[in-house]
XYZ file of C-alpha atoms in Angstrom:
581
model
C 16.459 -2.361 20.665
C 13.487 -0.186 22.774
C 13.083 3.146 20.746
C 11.233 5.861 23.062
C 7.654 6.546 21.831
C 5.931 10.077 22.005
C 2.347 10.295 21.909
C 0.713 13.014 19.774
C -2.938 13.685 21.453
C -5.415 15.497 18.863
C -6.867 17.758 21.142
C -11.081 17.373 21.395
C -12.772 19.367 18.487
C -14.910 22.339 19.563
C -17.698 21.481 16.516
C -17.756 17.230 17.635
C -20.678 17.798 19.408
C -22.674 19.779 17.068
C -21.961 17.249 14.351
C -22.666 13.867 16.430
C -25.799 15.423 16.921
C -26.868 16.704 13.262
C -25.435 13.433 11.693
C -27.344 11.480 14.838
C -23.562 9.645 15.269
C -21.698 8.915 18.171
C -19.282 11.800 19.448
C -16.134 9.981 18.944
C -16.676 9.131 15.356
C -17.711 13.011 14.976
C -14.044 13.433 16.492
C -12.674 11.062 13.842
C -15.016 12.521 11.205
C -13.680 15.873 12.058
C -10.039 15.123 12.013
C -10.288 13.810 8.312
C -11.572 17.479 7.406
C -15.609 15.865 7.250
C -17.545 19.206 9.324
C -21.056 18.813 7.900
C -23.767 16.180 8.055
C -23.607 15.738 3.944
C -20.280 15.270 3.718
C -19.984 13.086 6.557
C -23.082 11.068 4.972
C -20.963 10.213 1.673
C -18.117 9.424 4.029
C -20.153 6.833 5.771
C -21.858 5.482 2.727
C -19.562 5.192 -0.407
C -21.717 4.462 -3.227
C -21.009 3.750 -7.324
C -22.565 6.871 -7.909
C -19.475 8.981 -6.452
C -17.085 7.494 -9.214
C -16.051 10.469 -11.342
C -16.766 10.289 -14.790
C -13.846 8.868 -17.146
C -14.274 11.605 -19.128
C -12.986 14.220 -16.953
C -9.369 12.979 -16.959
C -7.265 14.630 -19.763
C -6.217 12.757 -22.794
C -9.184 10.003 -22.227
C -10.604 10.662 -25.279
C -7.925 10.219 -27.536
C -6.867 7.178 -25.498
C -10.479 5.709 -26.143
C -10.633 6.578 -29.479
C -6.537 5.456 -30.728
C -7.637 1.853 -28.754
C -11.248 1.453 -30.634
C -9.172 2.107 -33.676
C -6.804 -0.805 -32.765
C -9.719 -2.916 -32.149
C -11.530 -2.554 -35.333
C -8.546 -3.000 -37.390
C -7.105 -6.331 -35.504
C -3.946 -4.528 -34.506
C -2.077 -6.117 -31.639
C -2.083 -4.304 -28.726
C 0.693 -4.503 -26.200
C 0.412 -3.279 -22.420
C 3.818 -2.624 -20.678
C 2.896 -3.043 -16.935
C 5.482 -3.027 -14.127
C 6.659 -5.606 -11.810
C 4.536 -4.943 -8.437
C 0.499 -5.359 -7.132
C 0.028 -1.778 -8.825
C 1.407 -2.857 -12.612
C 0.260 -6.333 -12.729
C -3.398 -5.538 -11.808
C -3.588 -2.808 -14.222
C -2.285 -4.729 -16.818
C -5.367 -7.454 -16.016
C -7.764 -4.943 -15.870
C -7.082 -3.564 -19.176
C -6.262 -6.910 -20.616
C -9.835 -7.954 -19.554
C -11.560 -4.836 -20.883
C -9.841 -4.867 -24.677
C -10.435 -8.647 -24.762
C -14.005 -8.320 -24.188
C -14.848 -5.478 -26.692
C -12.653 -7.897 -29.202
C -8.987 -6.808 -29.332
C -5.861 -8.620 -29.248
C -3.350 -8.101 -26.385
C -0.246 -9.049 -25.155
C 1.714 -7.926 -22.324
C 5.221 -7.341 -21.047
C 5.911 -7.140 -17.452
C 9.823 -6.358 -16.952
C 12.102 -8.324 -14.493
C 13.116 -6.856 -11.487
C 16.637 -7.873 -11.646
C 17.643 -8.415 -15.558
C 15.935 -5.166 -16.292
C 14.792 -3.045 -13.477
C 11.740 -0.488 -13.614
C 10.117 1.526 -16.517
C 10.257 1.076 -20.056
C 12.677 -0.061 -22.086
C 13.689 1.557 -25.783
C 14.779 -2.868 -26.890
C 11.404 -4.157 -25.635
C 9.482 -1.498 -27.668
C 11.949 -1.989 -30.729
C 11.130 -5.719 -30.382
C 7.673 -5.286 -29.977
C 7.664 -3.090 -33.044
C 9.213 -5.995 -35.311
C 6.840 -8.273 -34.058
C 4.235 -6.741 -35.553
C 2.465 -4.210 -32.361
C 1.345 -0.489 -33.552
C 0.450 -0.012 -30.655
C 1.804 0.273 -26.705
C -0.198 1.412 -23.519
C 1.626 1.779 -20.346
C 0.064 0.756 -16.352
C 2.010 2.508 -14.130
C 4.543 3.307 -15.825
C 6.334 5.740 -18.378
C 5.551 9.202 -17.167
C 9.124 10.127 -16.967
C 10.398 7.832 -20.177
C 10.933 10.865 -22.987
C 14.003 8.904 -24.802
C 12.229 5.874 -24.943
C 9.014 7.653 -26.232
C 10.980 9.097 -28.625
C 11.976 5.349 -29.628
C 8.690 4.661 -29.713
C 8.066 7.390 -32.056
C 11.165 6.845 -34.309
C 10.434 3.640 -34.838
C 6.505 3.935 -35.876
C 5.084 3.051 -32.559
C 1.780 4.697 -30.851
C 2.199 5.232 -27.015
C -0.352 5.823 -24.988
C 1.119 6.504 -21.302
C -1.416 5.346 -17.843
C 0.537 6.178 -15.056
C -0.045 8.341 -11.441
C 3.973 8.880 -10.842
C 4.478 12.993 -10.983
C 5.894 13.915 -14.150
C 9.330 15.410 -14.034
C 9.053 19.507 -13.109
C 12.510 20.123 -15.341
C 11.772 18.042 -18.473
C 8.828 17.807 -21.294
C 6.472 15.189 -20.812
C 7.019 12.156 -23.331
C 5.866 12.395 -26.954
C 2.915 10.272 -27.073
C -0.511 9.650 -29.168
C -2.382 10.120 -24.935
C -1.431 10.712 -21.331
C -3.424 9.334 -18.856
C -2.329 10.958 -15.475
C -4.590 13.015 -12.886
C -1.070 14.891 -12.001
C -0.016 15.984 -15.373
C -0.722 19.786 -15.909
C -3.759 21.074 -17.325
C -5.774 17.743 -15.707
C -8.714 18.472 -14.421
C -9.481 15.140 -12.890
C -10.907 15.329 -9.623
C -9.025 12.704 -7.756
C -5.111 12.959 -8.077
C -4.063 10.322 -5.859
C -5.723 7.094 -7.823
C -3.197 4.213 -8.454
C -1.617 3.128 -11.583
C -4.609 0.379 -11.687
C -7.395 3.044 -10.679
C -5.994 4.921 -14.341
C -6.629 1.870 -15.797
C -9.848 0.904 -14.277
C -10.906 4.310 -15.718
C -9.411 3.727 -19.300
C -11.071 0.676 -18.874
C -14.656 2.351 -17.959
C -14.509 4.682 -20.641
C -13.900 1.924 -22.997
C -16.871 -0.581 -22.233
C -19.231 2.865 -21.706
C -18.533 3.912 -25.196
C -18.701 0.794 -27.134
C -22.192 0.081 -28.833
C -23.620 -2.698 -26.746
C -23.089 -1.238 -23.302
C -24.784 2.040 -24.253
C -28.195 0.010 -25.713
C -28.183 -1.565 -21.976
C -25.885 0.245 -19.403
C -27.617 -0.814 -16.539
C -25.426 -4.037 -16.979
C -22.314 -2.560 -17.598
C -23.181 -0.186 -14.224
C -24.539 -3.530 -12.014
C -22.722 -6.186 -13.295
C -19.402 -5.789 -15.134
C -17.738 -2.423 -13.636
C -18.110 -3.917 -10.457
C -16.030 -7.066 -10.957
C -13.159 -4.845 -12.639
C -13.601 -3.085 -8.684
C -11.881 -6.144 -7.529
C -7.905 -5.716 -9.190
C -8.806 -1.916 -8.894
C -9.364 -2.254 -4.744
C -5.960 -4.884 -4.296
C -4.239 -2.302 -5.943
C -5.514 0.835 -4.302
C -5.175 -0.737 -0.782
C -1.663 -2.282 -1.760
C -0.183 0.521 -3.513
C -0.635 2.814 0.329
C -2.471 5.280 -1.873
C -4.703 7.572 0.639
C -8.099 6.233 1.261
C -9.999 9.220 1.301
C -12.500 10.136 -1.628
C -12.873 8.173 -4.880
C -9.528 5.992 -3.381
C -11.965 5.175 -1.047
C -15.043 4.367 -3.075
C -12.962 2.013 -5.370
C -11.814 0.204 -2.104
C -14.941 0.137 -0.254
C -16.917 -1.642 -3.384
C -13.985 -3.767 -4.508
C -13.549 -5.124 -1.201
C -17.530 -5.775 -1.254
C -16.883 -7.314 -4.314
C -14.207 -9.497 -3.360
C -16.780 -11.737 -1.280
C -17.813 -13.512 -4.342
C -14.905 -14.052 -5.850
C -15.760 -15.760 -9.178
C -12.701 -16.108 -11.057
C -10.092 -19.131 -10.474
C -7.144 -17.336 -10.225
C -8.947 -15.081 -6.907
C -10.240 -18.366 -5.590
C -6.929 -20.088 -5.621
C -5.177 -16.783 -4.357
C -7.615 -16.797 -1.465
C -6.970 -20.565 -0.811
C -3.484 -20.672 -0.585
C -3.916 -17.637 2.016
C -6.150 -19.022 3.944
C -8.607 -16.718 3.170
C -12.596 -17.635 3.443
C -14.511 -14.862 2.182
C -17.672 -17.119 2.250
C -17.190 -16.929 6.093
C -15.503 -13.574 6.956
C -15.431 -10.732 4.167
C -12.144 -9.609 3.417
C -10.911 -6.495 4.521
C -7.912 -3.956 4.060
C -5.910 -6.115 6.195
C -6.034 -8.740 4.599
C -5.182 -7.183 1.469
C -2.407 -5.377 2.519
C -0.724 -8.157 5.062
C -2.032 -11.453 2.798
C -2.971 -11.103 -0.492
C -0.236 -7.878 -1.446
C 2.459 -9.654 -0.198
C 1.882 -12.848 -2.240
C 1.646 -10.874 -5.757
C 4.360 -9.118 -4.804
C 6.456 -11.759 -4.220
C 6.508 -12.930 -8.031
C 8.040 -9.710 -8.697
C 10.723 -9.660 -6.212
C 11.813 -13.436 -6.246
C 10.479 -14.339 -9.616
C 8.715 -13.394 -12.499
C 5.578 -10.978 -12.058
C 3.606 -12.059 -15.340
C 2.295 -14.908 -13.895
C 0.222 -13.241 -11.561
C -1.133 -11.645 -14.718
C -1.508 -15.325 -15.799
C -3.002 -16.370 -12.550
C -6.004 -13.575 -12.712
C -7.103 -14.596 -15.856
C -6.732 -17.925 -16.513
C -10.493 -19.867 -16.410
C -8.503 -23.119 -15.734
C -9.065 -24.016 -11.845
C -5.850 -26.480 -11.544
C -3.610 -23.959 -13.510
C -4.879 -21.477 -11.319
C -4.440 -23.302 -8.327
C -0.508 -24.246 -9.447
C 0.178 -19.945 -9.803
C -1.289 -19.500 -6.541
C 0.829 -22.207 -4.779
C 4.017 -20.911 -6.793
C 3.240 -17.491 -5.199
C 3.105 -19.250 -2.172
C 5.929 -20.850 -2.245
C 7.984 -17.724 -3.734
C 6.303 -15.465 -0.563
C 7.870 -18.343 1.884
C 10.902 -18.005 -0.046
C 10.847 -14.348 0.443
C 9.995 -14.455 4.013
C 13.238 -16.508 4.473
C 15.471 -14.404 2.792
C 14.357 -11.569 4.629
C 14.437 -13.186 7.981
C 18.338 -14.751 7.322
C 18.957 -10.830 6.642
C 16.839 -9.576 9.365
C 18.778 -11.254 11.866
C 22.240 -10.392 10.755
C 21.247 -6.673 10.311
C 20.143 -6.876 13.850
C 23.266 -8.822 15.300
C 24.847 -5.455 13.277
C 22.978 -2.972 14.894
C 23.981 -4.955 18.278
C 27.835 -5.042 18.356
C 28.390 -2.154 16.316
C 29.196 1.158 18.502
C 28.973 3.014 15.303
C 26.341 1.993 13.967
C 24.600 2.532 17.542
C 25.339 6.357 17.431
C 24.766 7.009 14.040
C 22.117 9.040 13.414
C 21.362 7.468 10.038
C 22.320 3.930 8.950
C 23.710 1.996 5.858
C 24.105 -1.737 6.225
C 25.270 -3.804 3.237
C 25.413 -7.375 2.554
C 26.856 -9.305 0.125
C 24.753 -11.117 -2.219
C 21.479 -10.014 -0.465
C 18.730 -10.554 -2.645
C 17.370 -7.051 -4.167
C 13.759 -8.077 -3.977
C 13.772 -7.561 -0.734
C 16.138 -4.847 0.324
C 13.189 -2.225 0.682
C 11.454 -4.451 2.968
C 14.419 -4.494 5.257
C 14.659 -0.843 4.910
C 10.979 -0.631 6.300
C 12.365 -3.285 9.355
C 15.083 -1.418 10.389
C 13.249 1.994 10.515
C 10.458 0.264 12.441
C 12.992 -1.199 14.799
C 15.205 1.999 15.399
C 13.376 5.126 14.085
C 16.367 6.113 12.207
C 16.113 6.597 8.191
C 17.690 3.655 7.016
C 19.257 2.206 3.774
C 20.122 -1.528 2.831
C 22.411 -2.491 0.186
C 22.799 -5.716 -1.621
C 26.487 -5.871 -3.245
C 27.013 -8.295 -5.955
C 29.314 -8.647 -8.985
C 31.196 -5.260 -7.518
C 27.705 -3.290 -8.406
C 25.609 -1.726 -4.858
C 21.947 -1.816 -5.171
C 20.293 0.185 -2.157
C 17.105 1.176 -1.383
C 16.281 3.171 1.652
C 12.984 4.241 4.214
C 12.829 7.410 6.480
C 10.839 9.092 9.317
C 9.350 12.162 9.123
C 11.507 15.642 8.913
C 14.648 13.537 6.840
C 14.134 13.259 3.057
C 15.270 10.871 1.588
C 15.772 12.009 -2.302
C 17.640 15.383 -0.613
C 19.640 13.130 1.593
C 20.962 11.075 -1.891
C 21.430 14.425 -4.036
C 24.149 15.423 -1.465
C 26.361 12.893 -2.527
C 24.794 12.295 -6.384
C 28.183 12.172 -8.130
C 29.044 8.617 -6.825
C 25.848 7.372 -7.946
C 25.431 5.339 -11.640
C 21.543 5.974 -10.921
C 18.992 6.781 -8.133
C 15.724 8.069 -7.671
C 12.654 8.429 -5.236
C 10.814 10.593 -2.990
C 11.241 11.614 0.249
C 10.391 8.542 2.443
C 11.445 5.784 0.103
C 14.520 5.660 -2.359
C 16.407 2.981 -4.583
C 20.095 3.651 -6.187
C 23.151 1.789 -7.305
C 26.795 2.319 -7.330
C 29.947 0.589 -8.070
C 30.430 -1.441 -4.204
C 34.282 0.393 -4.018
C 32.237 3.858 -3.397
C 29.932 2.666 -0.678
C 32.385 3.572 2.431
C 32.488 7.224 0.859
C 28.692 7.005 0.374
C 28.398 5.635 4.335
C 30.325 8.623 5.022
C 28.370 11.469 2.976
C 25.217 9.976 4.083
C 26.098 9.934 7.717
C 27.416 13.568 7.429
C 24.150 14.856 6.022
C 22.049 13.192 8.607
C 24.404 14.825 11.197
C 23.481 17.996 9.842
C 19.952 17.825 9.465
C 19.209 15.579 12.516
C 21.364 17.524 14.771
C 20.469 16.744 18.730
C 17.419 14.897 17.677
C 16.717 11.960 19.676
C 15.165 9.111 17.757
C 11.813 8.111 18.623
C 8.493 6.398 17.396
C 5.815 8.745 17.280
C 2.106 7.532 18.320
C -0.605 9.441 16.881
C -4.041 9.329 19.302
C -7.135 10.260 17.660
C -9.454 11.394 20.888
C -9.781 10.240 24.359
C -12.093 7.123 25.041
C -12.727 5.981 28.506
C -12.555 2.187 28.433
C -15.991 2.165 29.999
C -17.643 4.143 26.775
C -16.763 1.532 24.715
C -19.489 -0.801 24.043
C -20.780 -3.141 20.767
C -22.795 -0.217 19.210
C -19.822 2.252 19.141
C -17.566 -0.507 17.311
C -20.875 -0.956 14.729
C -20.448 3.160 14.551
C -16.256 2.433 13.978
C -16.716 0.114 11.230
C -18.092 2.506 9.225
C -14.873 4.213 8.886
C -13.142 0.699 7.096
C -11.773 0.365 4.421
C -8.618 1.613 6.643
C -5.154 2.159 5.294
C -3.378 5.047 4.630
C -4.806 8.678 4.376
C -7.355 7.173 6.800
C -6.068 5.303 9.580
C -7.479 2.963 12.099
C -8.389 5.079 15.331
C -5.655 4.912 18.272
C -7.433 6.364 21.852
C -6.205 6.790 25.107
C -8.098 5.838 28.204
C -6.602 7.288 31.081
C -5.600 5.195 35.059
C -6.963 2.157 33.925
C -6.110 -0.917 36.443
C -4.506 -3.545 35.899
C -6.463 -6.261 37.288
C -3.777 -9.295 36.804
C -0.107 -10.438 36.078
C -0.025 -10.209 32.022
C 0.175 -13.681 31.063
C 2.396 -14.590 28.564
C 2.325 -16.170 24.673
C 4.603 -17.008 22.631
C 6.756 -15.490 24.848
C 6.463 -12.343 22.611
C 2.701 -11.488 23.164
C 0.736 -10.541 26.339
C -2.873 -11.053 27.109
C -4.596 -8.742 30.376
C -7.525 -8.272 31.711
C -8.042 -4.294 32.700
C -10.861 -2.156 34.759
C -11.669 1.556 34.133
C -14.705 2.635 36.355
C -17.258 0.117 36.852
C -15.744 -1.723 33.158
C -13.541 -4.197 32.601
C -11.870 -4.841 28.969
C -9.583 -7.720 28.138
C -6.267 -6.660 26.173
C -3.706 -7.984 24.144
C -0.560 -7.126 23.342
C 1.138 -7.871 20.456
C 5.305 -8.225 20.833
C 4.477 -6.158 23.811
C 5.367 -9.107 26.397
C 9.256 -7.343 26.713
C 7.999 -3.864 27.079
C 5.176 -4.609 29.316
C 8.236 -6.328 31.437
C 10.156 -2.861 31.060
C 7.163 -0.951 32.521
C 6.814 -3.241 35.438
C 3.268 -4.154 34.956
C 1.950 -6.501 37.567
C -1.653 -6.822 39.008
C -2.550 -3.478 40.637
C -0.340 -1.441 38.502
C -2.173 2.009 36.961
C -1.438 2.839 33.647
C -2.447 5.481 31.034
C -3.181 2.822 27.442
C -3.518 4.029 23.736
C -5.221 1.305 22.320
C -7.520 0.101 19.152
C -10.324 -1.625 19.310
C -10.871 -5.252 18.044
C -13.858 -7.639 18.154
C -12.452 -10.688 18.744
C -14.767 -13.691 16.921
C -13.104 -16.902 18.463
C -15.832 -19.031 19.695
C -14.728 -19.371 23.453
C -13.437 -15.959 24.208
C -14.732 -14.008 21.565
C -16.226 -10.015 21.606
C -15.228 -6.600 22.537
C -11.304 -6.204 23.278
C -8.741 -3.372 23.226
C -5.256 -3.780 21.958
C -2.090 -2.122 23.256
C -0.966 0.530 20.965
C 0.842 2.112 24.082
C 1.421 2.373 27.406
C 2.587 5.214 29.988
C 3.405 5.068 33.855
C 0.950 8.486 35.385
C 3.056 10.456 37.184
């Protein structure tokens, strides 16, 4: 299915020069710079160089101190502590990074990390009743529990303290839960700097403000500040890059010195995890990339095919075959996943083939029976990517519908399911990614109040893939020293984006050869320089353009350094192409 693609061309900024030359950078990264709201030589200076010292103090996050203090009090009288993490890259970490932290100043933890299936996300009112016979006082939430105010209210009935981490928004209609601390940058009155930090980033800071307070660290913090924080950077950076939080500010920081971090992996559980994804940061430090398209997807695949606490068991085990038999289940359980969504994948697709209706729609439901749910969002994400429609996927099973759904810009999604809320048993989200359920004999009447609303709201709108492009770049301007410059901009991700330019009639200077019969390699000439390309899945549309040796073309493209021994260096990849008129 070929989706058209518009390109949206940020126009040149009229300040780019005046900053490349007070900042003494090249003028396209003063273009970038600029575009991410960075206009004067300071600011662009902590931009460039993210430093330890541009972590915001613990302190300044509302209900820290009497988080700190309820925890200490745990510690010193041997209570039991139990975190309640959730099921994804974003729980589990947090729950290893506090985990870590308590065990060191002494305490006693345990943890529960729900299952996806059996009992879906959030806290639970019969695993904190449990917990409380068992013997726990105490329960502190990672990334989790900012909307739970019945079971808080267990938690309180029963003689249970709560302390709540989370970064979800609170509700704007109801209270927030009764609890002994909230840590959340969004709940009101916060002062907290940075709003956007992940579940684990709340509990890296718990976490912080723990080891800073307790007696040993302050007789010597120049360990805690050069040795210890930094290795809790690791879980905090996997999560921040995983969790498609924005990488701008302290999101940024965190990422920047985790990933730095993550080159001397120490623990056997990273080690392993690094192994069994072929990962050599010995040879080739490990980059936001690799997080999101390597190591994210293997953690993650516990929680949607299996059972999430052992990844919590995997980063902290010291026992290097134990650790290397979690790493290879998570292997195994991210084939497993692939597979599933593949089989899916391809019947979805044969769908959106043969079906007129589904064709024309302008928003699409496609349901499957016994589909597994751990991977329904994924194909969600797929079937936007492929079509540029909003999308939901449904799994049916045992006469129950469990959907989750991905948009495009201008459609939300959470508006788009309160139109037809009374068939629902539950639902929730935001505006670009929603999960529900339903009894399966209401899904035709949901197809049908679904479709209605996106007729409505995406009246005579064509769909489309839209290509953002950062700044013109001449292919003949790029050279090794302006990548160096470009790097400087990494950790990429979202809320900072790797830069798409255009170059303008660039040549073609021979027949695209063909790998894989999906990918295209080229070689190209703009002025007196010549660039090779690739072209990733872009064999089929390069064959729809009618490129051939001689053709002229206009390219948006990133740039790569390619490090293969016989054809390594400087290379551009296709991000688009258009035919000059």
């Amino acid at each position: 299915m070929t989706v058209k693609q518009r390109w949206q061309i940020s126009p040149p900024h009229p300040e780019a020069d005046k900053l490349a030359r007070d900042a003494h950078i090249p003028q396209p990264l003063a273009e970038l710079l600029l575009a991410r709201g960075i206009s004067t030589t300071a600011e662009a200076h902590i931009f460039l160089n993210p430093a330890a010292d541009q972590l915001h103090s613990p302190a300044l996050m509302l209900g820290m101190d009497a988080g700190v203090e309820r925890i200490e009090r745990a510690i010193a009288n041997n209570e039991p502590i139990l975190l309640y993490g959730d099921y994804d890259v974003d729980g589990t970490t947090a729950v290893v990074l506090l985990k870590t932290a308590i065990e060191m100043l002494g305490g006693t933890v345990r943890f529960h990390v729900p299952h996806r299936i059996r009992e879906g996300y959030g806290l639970q009112s019969s695993v904190l009743e449990e917990a409380r016979a068992a013997g726990i006082r105490l329960v502190v939430t990672v990334d989790t529990g900012m909307r739970a105010c019945a079971e808080a209210e267990t938690a309180r009935r029963i003689g249970l303290d709560l302390i709540i981490t989370d970064h979800h928004l609170p509700s704007a209609s109801d209270p927030l839960p009764y609890c002994a601390a909230i840590l959340n940058p969004n709940q009101p009155g916060c002062g907290y700097p940075e709003k956007s930090l992940c579940g684990a980033a709340i509990a890296f800071k718990l976490a912080q403000a723990l080891l800073e307070n307790h007696e040993s660290h302050r007789r010597d913090p120049s360990r805690l500040r050069e040795k210890i924080l930094p290795s809790f950077l690791k879980m905090a950076a996997i999560a921040t890059i995983a969790d498609a939080v924005p990488l701008r500010g302290e999101n940024r920081v965190i990422a920047f010195l985790g990933l730095r971090e993550l080159r001397r992996p120490a623990a056997a559980g990273l080690r392993a995890l690094f192994q069994a994804a072929a990962l050599d940061p010995a040879s080739k430090a490990i980059t936001s990339f690799d997080i999101a398209f390597r190591i994210a997807p293997r953690i993650n695949a516990a929680g949607r095919m299996d059972i999430a606490s052992e990844v919590i068991e995997l980063f902290t085990t010291r026992d290097v075959n134990r650790a290397r038999d979690l790493a290879n289940k998570l292997e195994a359980l991210n084939r497993q996943r692939r597979d599933a969504e593949a089989s899916a994948l391809a019947e979805i697709e044969r769908r959106l083939a043969e079906d007129a209706e589904l064709k024309d729609a302008p928003l699409l439901v496609v349901d499957g029976e016994g589909w597994h749910r751990g991977i329904i969002g994924i194909l969600a994400s797929r079937v936007v990517e492929r079509t540029a429609k909003p999308a939901f996927v449904v799994s049916v099973e045992d006469g129950v519908a469990h959907g989750s759904g991905r948009s495009v810009d201008g459609f939300p999604l959470l508006e788009a399911l309160e139109s037809c809320a009374p068939l629902f048993t539950r639902f929730g989200g935001h505006a670009f990614a929603v999960g529900f359920a339903l009894p399966a004999e209401r899904l035709t009447e949901l197809k049908r109040g679904l479709v209605a609303h996106a007729h409505e709201k995406l009246a005579n709108r064509e769909p489309e893939h839209l290509l953002r492009i950062h700044a013109e770049l001449p292919l003949e301007r790029i050279t090794p020293v302006l990548a160096g410059w470009l790097r400087r901009l990494e950790p990429l991700g979202h809320g900072n984006q790797e830069p798409v330019f255009v170059a303008r009639g660039v040549r073609v200077l021979n027949a695209p050869r063909i790998m894989k019969e999906r990918h295209v390699r080229v070689d190209l000439a703009s002025g007196p320089a010549t660039m090779r390309c690739v072209g990733w899945d872009w064999a089929a549309r390069c064959a729809a353009h009618g490129l051939k040796q001689g053709s002229v073309i206009d390219l948006a493209y990133k740039i790569r350094e390619n490090d293969h021994p016989d054809y390594g260096g400087i290379e551009v990849e296709i991000a688009g192409i258009e035919i000059p008129r």
